[in-house]
PDB file of C-alpha atoms and ligand atoms in Angstrom:
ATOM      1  CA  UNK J   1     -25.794  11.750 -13.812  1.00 54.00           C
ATOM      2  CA  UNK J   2     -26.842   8.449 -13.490  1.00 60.00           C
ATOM      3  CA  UNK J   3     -27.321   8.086 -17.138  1.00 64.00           C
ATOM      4  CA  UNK J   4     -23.882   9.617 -17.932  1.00 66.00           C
ATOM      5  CA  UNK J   5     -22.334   6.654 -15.385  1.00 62.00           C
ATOM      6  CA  UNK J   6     -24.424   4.375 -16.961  1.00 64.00           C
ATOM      7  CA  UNK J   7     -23.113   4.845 -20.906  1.00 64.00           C
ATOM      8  CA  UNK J   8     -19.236   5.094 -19.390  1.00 61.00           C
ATOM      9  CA  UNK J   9     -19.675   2.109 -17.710  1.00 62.00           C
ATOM     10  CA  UNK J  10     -20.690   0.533 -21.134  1.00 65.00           C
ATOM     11  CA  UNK J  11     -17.484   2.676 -22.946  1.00 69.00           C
ATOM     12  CA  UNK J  12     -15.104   2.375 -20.261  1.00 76.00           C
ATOM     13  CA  UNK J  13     -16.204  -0.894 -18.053  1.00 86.00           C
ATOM     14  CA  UNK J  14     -14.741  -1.670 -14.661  1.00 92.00           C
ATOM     15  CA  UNK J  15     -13.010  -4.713 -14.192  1.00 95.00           C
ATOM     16  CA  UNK J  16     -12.433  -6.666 -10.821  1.00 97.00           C
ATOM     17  CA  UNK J  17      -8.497  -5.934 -10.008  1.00 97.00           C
ATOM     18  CA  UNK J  18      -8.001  -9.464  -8.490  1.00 98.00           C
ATOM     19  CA  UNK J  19      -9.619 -11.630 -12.197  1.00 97.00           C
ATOM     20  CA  UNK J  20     -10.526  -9.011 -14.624  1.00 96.00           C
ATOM     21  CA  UNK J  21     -14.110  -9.804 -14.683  1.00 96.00           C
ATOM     22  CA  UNK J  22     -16.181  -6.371 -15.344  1.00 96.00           C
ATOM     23  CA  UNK J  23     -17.890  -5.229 -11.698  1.00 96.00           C
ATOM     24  CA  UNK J  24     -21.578  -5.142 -12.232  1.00 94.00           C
ATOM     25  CA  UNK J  25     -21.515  -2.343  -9.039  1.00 93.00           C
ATOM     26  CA  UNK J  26     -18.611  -0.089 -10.669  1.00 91.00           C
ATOM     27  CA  UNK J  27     -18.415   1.399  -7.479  1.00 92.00           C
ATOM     28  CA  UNK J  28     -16.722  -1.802  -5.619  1.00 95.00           C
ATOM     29  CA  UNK J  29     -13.552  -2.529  -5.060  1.00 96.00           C
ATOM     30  CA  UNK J  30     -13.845  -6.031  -6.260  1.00 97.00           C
ATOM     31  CA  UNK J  31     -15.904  -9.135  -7.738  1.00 98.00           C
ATOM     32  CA  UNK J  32     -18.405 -11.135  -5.241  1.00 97.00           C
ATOM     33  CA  UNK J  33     -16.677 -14.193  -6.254  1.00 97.00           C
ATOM     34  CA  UNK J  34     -13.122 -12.802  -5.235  1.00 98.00           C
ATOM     35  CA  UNK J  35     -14.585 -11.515  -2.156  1.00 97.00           C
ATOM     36  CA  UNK J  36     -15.142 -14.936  -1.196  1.00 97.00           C
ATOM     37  CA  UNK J  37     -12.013 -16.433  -2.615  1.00 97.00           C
ATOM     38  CA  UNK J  38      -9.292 -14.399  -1.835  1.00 98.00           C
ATOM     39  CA  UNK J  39      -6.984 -15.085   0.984  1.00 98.00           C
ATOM     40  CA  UNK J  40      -8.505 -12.541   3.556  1.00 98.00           C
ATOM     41  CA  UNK J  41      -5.903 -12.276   6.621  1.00 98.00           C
ATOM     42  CA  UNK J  42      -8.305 -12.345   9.996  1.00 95.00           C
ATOM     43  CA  UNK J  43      -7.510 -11.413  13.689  1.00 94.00           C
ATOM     44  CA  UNK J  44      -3.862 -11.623  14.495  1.00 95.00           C
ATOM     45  CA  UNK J  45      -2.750 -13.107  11.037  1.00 96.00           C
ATOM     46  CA  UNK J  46      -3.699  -9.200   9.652  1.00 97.00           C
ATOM     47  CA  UNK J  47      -0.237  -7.915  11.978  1.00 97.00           C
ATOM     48  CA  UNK J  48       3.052  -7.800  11.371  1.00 96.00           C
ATOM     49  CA  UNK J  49       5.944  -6.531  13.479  1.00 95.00           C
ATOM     50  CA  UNK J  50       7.265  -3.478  12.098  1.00 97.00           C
ATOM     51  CA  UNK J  51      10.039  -1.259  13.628  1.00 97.00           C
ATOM     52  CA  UNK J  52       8.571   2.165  14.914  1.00 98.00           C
ATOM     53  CA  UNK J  53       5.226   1.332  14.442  1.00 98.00           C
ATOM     54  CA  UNK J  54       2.185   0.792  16.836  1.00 97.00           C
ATOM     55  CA  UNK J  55       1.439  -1.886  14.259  1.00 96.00           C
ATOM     56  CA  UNK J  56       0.919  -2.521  10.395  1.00 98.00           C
ATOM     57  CA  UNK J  57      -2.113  -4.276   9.426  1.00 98.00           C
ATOM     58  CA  UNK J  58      -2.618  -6.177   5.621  1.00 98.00           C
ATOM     59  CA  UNK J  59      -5.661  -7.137   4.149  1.00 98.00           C
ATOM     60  CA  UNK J  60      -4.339 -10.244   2.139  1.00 98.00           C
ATOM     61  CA  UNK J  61      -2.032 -12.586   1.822  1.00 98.00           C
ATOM     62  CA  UNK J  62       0.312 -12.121  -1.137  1.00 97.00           C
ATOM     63  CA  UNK J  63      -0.289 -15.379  -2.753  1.00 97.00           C
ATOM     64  CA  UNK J  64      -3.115 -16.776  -4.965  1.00 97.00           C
ATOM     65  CA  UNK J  65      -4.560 -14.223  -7.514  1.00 97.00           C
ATOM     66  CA  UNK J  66      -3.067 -10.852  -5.204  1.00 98.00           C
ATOM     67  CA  UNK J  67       0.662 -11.633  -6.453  1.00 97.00           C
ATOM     68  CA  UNK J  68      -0.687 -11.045 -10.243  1.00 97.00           C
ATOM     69  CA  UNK J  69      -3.146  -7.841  -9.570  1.00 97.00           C
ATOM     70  CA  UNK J  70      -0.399  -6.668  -7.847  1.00 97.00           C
ATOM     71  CA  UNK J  71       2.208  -6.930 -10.436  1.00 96.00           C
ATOM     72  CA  UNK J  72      -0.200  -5.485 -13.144  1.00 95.00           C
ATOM     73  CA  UNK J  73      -0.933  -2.680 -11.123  1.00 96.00           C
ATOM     74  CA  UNK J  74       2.944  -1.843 -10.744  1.00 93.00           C
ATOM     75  CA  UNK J  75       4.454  -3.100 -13.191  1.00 90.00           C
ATOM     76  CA  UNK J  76       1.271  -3.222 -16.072  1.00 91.00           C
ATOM     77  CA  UNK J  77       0.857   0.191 -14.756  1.00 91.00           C
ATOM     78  CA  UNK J  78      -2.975  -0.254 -13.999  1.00 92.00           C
ATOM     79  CA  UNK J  79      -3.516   2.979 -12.166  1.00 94.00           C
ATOM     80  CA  UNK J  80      -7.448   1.887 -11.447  1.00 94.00           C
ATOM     81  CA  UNK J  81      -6.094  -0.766  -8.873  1.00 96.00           C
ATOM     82  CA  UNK J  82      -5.151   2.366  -6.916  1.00 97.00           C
ATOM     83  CA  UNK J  83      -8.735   3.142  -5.822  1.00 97.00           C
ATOM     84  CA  UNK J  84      -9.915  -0.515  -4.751  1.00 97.00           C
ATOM     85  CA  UNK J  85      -6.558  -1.378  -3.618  1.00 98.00           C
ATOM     86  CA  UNK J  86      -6.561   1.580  -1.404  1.00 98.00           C
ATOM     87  CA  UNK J  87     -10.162   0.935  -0.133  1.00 98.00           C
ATOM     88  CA  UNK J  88      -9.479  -2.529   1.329  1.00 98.00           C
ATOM     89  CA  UNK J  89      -6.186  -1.171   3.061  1.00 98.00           C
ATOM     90  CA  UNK J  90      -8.340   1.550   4.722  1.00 98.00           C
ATOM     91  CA  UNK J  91     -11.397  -1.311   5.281  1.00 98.00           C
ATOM     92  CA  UNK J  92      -8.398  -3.394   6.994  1.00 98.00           C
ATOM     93  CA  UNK J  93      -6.912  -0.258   9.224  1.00 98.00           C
ATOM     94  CA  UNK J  94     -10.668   0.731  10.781  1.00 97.00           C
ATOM     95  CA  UNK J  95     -10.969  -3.296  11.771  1.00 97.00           C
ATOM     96  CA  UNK J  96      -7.997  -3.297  13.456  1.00 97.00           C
ATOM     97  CA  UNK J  97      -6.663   0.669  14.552  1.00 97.00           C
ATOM     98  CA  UNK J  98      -7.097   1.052  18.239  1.00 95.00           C
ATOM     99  CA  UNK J  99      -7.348   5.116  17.043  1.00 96.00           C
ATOM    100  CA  UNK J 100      -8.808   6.910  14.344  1.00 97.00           C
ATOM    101  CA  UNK J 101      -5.445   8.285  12.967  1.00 98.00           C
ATOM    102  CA  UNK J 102      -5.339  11.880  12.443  1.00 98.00           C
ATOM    103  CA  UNK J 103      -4.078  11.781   8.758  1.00 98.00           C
ATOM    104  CA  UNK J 104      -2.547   9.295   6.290  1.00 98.00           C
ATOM    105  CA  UNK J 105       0.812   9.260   4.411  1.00 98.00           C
ATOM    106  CA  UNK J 106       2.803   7.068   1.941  1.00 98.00           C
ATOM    107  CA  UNK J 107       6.231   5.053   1.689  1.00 96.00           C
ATOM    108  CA  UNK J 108       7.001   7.327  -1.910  1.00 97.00           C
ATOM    109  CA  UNK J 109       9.042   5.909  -4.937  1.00 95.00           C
ATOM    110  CA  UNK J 110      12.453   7.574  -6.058  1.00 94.00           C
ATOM    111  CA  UNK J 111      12.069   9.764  -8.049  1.00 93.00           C
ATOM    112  CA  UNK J 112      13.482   7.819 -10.861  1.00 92.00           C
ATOM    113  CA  UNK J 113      11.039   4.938 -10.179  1.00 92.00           C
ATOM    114  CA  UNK J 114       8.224   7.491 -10.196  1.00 95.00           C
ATOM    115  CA  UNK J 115       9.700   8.840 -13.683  1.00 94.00           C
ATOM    116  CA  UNK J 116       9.731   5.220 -14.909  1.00 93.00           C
ATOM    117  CA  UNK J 117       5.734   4.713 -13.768  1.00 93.00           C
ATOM    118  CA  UNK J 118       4.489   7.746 -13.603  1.00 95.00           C
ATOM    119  CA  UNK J 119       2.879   6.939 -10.644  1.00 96.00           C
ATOM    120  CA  UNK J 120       3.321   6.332  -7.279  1.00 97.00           C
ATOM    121  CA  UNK J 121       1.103   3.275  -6.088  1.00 97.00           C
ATOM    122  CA  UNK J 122       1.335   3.919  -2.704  1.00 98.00           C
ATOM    123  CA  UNK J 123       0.211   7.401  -2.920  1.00 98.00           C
ATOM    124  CA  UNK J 124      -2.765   6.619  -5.305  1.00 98.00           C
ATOM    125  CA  UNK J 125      -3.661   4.231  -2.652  1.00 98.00           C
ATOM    126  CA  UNK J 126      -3.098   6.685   0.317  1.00 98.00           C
ATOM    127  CA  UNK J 127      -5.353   9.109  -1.355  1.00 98.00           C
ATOM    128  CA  UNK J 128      -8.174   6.744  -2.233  1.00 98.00           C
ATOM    129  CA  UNK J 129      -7.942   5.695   1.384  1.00 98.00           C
ATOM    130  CA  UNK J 130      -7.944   8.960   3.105  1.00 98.00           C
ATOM    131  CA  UNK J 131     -11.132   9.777   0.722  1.00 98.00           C
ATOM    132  CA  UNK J 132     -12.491   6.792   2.113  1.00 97.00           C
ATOM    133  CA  UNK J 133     -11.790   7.365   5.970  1.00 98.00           C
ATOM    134  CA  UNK J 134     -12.522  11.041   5.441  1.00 98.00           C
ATOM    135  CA  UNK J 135      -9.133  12.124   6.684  1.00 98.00           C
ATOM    136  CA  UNK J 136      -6.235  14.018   5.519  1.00 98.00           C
ATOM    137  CA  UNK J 137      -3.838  12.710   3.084  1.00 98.00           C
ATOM    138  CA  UNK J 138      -0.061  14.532   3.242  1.00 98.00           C
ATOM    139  CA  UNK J 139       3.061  14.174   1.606  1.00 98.00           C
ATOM    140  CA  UNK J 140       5.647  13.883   4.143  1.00 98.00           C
ATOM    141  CA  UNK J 141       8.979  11.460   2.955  1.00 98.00           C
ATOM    142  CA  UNK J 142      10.847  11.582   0.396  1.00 97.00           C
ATOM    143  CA  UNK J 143      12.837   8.712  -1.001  1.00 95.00           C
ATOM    144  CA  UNK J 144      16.910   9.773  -1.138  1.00 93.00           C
ATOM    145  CA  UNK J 145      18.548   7.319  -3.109  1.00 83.00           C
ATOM    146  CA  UNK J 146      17.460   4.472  -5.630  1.00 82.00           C
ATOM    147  CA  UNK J 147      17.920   1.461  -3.501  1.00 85.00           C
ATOM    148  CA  UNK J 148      18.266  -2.028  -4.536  1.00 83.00           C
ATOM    149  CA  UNK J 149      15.391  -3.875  -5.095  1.00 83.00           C
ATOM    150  CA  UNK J 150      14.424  -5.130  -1.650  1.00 85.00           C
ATOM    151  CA  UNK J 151      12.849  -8.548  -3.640  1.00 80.00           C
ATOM    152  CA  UNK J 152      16.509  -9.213  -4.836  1.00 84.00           C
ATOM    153  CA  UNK J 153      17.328  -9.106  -1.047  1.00 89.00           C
ATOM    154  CA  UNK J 154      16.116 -12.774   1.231  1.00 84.00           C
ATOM    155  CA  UNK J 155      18.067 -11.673   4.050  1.00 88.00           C
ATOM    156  CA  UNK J 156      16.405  -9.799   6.788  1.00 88.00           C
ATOM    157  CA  UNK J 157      18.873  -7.785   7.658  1.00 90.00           C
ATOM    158  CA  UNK J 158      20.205  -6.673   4.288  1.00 91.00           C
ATOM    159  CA  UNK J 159      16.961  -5.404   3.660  1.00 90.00           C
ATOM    160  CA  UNK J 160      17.077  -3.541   7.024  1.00 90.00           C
ATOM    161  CA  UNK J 161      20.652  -2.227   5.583  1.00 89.00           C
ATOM    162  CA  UNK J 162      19.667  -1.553   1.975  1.00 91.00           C
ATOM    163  CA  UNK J 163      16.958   1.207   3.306  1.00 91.00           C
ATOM    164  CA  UNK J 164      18.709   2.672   5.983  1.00 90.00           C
ATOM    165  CA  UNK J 165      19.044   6.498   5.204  1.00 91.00           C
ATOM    166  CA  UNK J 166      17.074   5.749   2.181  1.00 93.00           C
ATOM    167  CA  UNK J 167      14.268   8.446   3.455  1.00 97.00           C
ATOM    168  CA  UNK J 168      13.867  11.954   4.613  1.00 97.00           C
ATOM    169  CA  UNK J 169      11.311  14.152   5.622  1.00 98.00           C
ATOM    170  CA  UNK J 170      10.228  16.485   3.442  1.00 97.00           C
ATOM    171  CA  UNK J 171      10.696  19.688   4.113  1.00 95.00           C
ATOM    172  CA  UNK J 172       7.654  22.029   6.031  1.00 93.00           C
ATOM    173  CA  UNK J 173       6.189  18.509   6.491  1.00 96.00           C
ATOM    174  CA  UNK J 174       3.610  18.370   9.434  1.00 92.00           C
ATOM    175  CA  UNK J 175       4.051  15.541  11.151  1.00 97.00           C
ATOM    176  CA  UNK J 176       4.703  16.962  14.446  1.00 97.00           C
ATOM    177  CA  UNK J 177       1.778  15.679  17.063  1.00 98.00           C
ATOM    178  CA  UNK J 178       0.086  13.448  15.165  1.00 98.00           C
ATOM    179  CA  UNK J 179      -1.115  10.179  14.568  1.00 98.00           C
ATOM    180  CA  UNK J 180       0.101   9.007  11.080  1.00 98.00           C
ATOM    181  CA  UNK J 181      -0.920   5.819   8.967  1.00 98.00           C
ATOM    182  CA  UNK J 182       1.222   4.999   6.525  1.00 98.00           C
ATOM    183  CA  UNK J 183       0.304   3.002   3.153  1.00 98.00           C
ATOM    184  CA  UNK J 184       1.918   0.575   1.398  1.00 98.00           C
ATOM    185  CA  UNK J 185       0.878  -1.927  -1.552  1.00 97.00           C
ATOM    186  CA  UNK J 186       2.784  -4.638   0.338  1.00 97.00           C
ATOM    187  CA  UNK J 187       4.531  -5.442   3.225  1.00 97.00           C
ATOM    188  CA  UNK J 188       7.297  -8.250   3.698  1.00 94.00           C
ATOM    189  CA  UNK J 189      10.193  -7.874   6.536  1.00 93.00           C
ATOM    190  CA  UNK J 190       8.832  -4.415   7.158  1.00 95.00           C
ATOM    191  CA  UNK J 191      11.986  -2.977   6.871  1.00 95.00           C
ATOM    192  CA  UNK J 192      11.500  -0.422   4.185  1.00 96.00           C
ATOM    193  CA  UNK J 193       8.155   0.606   6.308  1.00 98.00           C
ATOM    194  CA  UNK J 194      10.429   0.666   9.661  1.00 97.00           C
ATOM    195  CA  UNK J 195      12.626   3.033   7.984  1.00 97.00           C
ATOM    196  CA  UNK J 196       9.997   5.628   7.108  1.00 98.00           C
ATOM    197  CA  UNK J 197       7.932   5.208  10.586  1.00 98.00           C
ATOM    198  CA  UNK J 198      11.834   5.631  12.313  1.00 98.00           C
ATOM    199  CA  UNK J 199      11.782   9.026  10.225  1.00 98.00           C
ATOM    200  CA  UNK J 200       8.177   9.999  11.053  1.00 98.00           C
ATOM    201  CA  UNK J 201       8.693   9.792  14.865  1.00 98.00           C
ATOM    202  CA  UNK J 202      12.172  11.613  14.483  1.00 97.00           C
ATOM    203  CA  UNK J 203      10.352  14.369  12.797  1.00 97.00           C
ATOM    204  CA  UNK J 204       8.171  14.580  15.835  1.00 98.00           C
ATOM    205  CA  UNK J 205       4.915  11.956  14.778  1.00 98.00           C
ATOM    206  CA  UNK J 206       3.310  10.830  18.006  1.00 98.00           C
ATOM    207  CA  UNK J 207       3.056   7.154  16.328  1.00 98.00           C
ATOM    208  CA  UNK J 208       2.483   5.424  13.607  1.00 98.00           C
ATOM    209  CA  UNK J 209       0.589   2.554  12.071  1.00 98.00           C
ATOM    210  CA  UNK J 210       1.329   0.813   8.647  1.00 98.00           C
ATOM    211  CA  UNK J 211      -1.786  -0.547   6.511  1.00 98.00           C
ATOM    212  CA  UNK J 212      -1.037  -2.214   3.401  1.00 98.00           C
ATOM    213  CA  UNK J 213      -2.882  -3.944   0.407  1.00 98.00           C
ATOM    214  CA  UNK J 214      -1.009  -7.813   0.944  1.00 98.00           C
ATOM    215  CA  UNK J 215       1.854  -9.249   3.424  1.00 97.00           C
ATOM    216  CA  UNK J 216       4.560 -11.521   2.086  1.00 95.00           C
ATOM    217  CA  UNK J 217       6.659 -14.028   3.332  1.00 85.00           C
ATOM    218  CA  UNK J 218       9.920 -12.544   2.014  1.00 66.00           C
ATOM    219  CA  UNK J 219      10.888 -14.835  -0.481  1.00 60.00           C
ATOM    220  CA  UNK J 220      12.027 -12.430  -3.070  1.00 56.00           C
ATOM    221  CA  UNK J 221       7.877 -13.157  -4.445  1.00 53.00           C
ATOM    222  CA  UNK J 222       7.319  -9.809  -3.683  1.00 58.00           C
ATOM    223  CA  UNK J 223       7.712  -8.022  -7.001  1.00 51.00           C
ATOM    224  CA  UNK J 224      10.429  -5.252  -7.429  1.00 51.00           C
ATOM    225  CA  UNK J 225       9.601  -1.923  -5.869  1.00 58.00           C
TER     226      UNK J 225
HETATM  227 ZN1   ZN G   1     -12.650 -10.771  -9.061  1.00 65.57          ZN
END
């Protein structure tokens, strides 16, 4: 097996998701060199406020080489940067989670905007996370209407406006009772992850935390969607 990894490695190499550089250890979620470059958010800097939820937590700071990885994995449509991407959001919720959670979920994509990717990032991360924490993964939102692209939005509250009713839960979802983190690649105001912890604890959640890949200012920087 070893072998096999070995020659795909050479055929199919894996490249750091931050600078492109192949990984000598396929099996990390990044280069040694970004792992001491990158803008790493410690302590307090990790949290922002988000409506409905016991807390969100990011790993980085969405400036210096993240902005670019993140892009490529969206908008390139990498789907590789779902695994690392989602392995440093679950490294960054078990630093900082008071609680084990008892399952993880996802802010989802419209379905247009999944037809257009053919992924959802936030899901691919989700699952690569759960794997990772050794908890359940479960769809439970669903995205009701293509919104606006929150990046074309600097206002706060337009944001906050521009999601409102935006998500359901799905139905037979089983939220009720428990603990929930939900993913995201990256959070700004918090508004769109608000919106789907507001829906969470409607449907019954007992609370929620948010973990995400990177935390923007809310400049419009952010990338559409
Ligand atoms: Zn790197």
């Amino acid at each position: 097996m070893k072998l096999l990894t070995g020659a795909l490695g050479l055929l199919f190499p894996v490249k750091c998701p931050f600078c492109q550089t192949i990984l000598e250890d396929p099996e990390a979620p990044l280069c040694p060199e970004c792992q001491t470059r990158l803008p790493w958010l410690l302590g307090r800097e990790a949290e922002r406020k988000v409506d409905f939820a016991d807390g969100c937590f990011s790993a980085l700071a969405y400036r210096d080489r993240v902005p670019e990885a993140v892009r490529r994995y969206k908008f390139a449509r990498v789907r590789a940067c779902g695994r690392p991407f989602g392995l440093l959001a679950a490294q960054c919720a078990q630093d900082h989670l008071p609680q084990r959670p008892d399952a993880l979920t996802w802010a989802p994509l419209s379905d247009r905007r999944l037809r257009e990717r053919g992924f959802d990032q936030a899901e691919l991360m989700a699952r690569a996370a759960g794997a990772a924490m050794g908890l359940p993964v479960i769809p439970t939102l669903k995205k009701l209407k293509h919104t606006k692209a929150q990046s074309d939005l600097t206002d706060p509250r337009k944001r906050r406006a521009n999601v409102q009713g935006a998500y359901a839960l799905l139905p037979g979802a089983e939220v009720a009772g428990r603990r929930l983190l939900l993913v995201d690649d990256v959070v700004t105001t918090g508004a769109t992850l608000g919106e789907c912890a507001k829906v969470l604890l409607m449907g019954g959640a007992d609370r929620i935390w948010c973990a995400t890949l990177a935390q923007a200012r809310g400049t419009g920087e952010e990338g559409k969607n």
